[in-house]
CSV table of C-alpha atoms in Angstrom, one decimal:
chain,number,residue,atom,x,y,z
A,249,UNK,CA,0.0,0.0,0.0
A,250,UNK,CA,1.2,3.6,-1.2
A,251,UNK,CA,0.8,6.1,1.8
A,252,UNK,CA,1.8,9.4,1.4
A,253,UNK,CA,1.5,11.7,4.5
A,254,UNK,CA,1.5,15.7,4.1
A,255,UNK,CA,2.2,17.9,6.9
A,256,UNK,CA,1.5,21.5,6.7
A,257,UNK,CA,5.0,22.7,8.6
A,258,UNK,CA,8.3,21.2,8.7
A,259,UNK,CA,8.0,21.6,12.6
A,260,UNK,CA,5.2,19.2,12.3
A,261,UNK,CA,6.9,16.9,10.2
A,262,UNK,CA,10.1,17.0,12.5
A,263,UNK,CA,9.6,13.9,14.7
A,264,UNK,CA,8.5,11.3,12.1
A,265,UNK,CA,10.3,8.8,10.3
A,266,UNK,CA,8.9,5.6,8.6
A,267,UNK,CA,10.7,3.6,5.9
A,268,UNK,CA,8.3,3.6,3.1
A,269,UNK,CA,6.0,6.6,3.8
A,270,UNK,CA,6.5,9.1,1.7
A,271,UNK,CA,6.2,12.5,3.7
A,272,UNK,CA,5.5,15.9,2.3
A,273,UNK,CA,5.3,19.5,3.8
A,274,UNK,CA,2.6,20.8,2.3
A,275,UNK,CA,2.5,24.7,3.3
A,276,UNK,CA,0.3,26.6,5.9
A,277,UNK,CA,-3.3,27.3,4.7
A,278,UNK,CA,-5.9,26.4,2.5
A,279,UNK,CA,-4.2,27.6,-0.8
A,280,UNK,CA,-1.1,25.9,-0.5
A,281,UNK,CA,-3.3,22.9,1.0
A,282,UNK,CA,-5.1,22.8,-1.9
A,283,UNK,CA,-2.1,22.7,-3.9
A,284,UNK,CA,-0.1,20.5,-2.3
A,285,UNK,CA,-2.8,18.1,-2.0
A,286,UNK,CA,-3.4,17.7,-5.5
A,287,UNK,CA,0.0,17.6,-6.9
A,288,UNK,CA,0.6,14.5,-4.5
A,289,UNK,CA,-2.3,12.8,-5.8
A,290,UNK,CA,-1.0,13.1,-9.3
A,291,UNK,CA,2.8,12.7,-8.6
A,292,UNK,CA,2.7,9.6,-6.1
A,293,UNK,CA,-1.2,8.4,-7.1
A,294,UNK,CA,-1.5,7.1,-3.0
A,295,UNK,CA,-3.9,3.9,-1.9
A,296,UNK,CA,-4.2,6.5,0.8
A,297,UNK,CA,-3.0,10.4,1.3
A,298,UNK,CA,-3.3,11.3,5.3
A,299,UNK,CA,-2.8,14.8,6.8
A,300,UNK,CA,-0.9,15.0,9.8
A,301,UNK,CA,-0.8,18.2,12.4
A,302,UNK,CA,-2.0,20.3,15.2
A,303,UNK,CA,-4.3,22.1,15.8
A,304,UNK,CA,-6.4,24.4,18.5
A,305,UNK,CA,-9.4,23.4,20.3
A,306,UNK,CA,-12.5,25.2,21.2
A,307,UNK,CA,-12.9,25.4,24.7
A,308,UNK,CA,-17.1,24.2,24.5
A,309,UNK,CA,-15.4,21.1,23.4
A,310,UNK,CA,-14.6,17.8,25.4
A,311,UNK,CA,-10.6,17.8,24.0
A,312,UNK,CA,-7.6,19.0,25.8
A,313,UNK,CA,-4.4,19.8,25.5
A,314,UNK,CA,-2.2,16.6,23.9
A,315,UNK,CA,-5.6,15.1,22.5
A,316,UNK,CA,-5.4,13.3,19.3
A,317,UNK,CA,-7.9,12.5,16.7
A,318,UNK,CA,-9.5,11.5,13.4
A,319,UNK,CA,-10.9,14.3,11.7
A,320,UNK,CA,-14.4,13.0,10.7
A,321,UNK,CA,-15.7,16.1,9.0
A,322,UNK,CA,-14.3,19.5,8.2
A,323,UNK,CA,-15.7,23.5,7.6
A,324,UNK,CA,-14.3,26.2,5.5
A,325,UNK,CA,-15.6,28.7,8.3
A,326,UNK,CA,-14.7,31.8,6.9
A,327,UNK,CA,-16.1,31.3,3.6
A,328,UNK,CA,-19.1,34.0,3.6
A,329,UNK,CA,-20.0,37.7,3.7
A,330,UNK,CA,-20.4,39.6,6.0
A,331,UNK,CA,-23.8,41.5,6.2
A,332,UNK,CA,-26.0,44.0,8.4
A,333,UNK,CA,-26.5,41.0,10.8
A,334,UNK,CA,-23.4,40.0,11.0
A,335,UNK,CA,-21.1,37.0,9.3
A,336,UNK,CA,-23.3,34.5,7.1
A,337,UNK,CA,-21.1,31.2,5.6
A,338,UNK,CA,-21.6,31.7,1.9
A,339,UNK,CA,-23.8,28.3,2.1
A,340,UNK,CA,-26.1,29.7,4.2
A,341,UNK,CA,-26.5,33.3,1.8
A,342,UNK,CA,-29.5,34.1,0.4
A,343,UNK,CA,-27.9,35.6,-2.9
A,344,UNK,CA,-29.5,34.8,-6.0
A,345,UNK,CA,-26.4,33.0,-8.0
A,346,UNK,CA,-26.3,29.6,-9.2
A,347,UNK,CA,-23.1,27.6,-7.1
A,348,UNK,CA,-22.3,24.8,-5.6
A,349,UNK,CA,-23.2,25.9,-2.2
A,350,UNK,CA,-21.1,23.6,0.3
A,351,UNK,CA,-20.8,23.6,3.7
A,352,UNK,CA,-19.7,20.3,5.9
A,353,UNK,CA,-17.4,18.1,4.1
A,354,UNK,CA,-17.4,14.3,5.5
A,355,UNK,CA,-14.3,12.0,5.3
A,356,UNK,CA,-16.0,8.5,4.5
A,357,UNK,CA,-12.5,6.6,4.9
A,358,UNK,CA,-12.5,6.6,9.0
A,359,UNK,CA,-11.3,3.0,9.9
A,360,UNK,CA,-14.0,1.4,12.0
A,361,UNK,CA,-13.2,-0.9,14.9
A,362,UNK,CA,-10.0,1.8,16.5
A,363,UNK,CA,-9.7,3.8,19.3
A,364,UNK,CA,-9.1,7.2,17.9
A,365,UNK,CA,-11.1,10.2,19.4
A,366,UNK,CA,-13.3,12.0,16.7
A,367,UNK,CA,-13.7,15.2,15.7
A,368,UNK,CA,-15.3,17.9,14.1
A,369,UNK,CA,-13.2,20.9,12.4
A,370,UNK,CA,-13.0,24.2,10.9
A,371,UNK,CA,-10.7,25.1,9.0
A,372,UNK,CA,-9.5,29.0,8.7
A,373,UNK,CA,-7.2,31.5,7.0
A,374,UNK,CA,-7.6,33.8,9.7
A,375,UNK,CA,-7.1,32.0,13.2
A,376,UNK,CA,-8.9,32.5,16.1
A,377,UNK,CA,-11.6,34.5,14.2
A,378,UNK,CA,-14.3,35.4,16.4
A,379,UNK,CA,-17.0,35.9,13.7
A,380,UNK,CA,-17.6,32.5,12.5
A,381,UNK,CA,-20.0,29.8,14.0
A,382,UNK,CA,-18.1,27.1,16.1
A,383,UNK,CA,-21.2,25.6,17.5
A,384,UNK,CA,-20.9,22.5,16.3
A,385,UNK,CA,-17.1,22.0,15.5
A,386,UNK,CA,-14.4,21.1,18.0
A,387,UNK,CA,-11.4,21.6,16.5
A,388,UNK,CA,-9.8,24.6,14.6
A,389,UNK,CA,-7.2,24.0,12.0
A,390,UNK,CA,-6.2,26.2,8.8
A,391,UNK,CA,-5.7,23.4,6.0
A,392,UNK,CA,-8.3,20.8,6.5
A,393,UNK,CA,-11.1,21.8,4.4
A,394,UNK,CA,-8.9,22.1,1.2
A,395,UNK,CA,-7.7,19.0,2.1
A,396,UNK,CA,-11.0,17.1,2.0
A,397,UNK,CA,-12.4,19.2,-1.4
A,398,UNK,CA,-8.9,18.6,-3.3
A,399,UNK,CA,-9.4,14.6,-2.3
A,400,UNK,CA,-13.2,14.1,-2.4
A,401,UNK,CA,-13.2,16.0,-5.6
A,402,UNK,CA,-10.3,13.7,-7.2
A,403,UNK,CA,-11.7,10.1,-5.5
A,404,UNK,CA,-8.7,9.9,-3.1
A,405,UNK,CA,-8.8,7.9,0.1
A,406,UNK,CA,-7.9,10.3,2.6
A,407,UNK,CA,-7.5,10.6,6.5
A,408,UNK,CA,-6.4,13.8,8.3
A,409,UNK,CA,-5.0,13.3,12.6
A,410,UNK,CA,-4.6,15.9,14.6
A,411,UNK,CA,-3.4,17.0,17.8
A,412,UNK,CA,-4.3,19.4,20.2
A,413,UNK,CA,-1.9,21.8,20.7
A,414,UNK,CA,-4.1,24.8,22.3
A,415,UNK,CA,-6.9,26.3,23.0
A,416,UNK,CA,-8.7,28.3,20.6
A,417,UNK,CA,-8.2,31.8,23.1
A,418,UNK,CA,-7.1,35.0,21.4
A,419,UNK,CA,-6.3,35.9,25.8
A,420,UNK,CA,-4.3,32.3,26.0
A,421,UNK,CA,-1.4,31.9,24.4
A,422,UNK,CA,-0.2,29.1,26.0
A,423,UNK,CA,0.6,26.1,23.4
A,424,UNK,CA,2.5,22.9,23.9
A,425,UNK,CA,3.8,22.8,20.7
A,426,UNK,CA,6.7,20.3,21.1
A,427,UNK,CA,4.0,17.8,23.6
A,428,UNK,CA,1.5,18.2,21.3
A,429,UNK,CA,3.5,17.3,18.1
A,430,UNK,CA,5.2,14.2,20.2
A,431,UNK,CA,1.4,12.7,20.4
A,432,UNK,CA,0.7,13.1,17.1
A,433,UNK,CA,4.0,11.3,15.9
A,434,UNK,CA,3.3,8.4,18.0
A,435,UNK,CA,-0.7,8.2,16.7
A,436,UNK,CA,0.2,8.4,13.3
A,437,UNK,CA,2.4,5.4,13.8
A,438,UNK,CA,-0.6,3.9,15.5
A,439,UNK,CA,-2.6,4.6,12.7
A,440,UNK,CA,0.2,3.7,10.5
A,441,UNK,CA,0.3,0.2,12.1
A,442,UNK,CA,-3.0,-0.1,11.9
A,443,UNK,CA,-4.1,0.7,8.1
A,444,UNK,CA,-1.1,-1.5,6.9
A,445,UNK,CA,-2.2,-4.7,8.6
């Protein structure tokens, strides 16, 4: 099986080693996510193409700090206007243009039977943004959107892990960078390990 892993920083990427993964750092954001994303589908055509990183958690969420898990579904959050009432996703506007109007993206490749935590995400260009609905998400990450459209778009297999290096608190600045990236090495072996047997 052809597994290629992308991480969005070299940082990320700095504690993993596996003899016969291919690894890629991909670039922050959705842009060079997007990019990225597709270029490894065509250069290494993967049995499966898994995103590997941090990222913050809301604090209405059950996750803490060093948490790790499957990304089951993903939100581009800022995607929208903004109007007299506020931010509206651009799903959710009532603007008479034909589009493909797309909100929640699902990853339908989630390996039944393991013991990764689940979770919802948003993905952002802007961090921390305060205008955007986090209701129902729990995690906030800034490539994971692109990184489901690029792959459900071209038929890909995909998974995307992440750790939880924060919380998302524009008054806390406290991160565990180097903790949080240790846990996600070892789950991704995990997962790893578990995919290839």
């Amino acid at each position: 099986m052809k597994i290629v892993i992308l991480f969005p920083t070299q940082t990320e990427a700095s504690l993993f080693q596996r003899e016969g993964i291919i690894s890629i750092v991909s670039g922050v954001g959705l842009t060079a996510t997007a990019h990225a994303t597709l270029r490894a589908i065509y250069e290494y055509e993967p049995d499966m193409l898994i995103m590997a990183g941090i990222a913050g958690a809301y604090p209405h969420s059950s996750f803490k700090v060093g948490d790790v898990a499957l990304v089951e579904s993903e939100v581009e959050g800022d995607l929208g206007f903004f109007t007299p009432d506020g931010f509206t996703h651009l799903a959710h506007l009532p603007i008479d243009m034909e589009f493909e109007r797309r909100h929640t993206l699902n990853c339908p490749y989630l390996p039944a039977g393991t013991e990764f935590l689940r979770a919802r995400s948003m993905s952002l260009n802007a961090a921390m943004a305060h205008y955007v609905d986090t209701e129902f998400v729990d995690l906030e990450n800034m490539e994971g959107a692109a990184f489901f459209y690029t792959c459900l778009q071209e038929d890909q297999p995909f998974l995307e892990l992440r750790a939880v290096s924060n919380f998302v608190n524009v008054d806390n600045d406290e991160w565990d960078m180097q903790g949080s990236i240790k846990a996600m090495t070892k789950a991704l072996h995990q997962l790893l390990d578990n995919i290839q047997h």
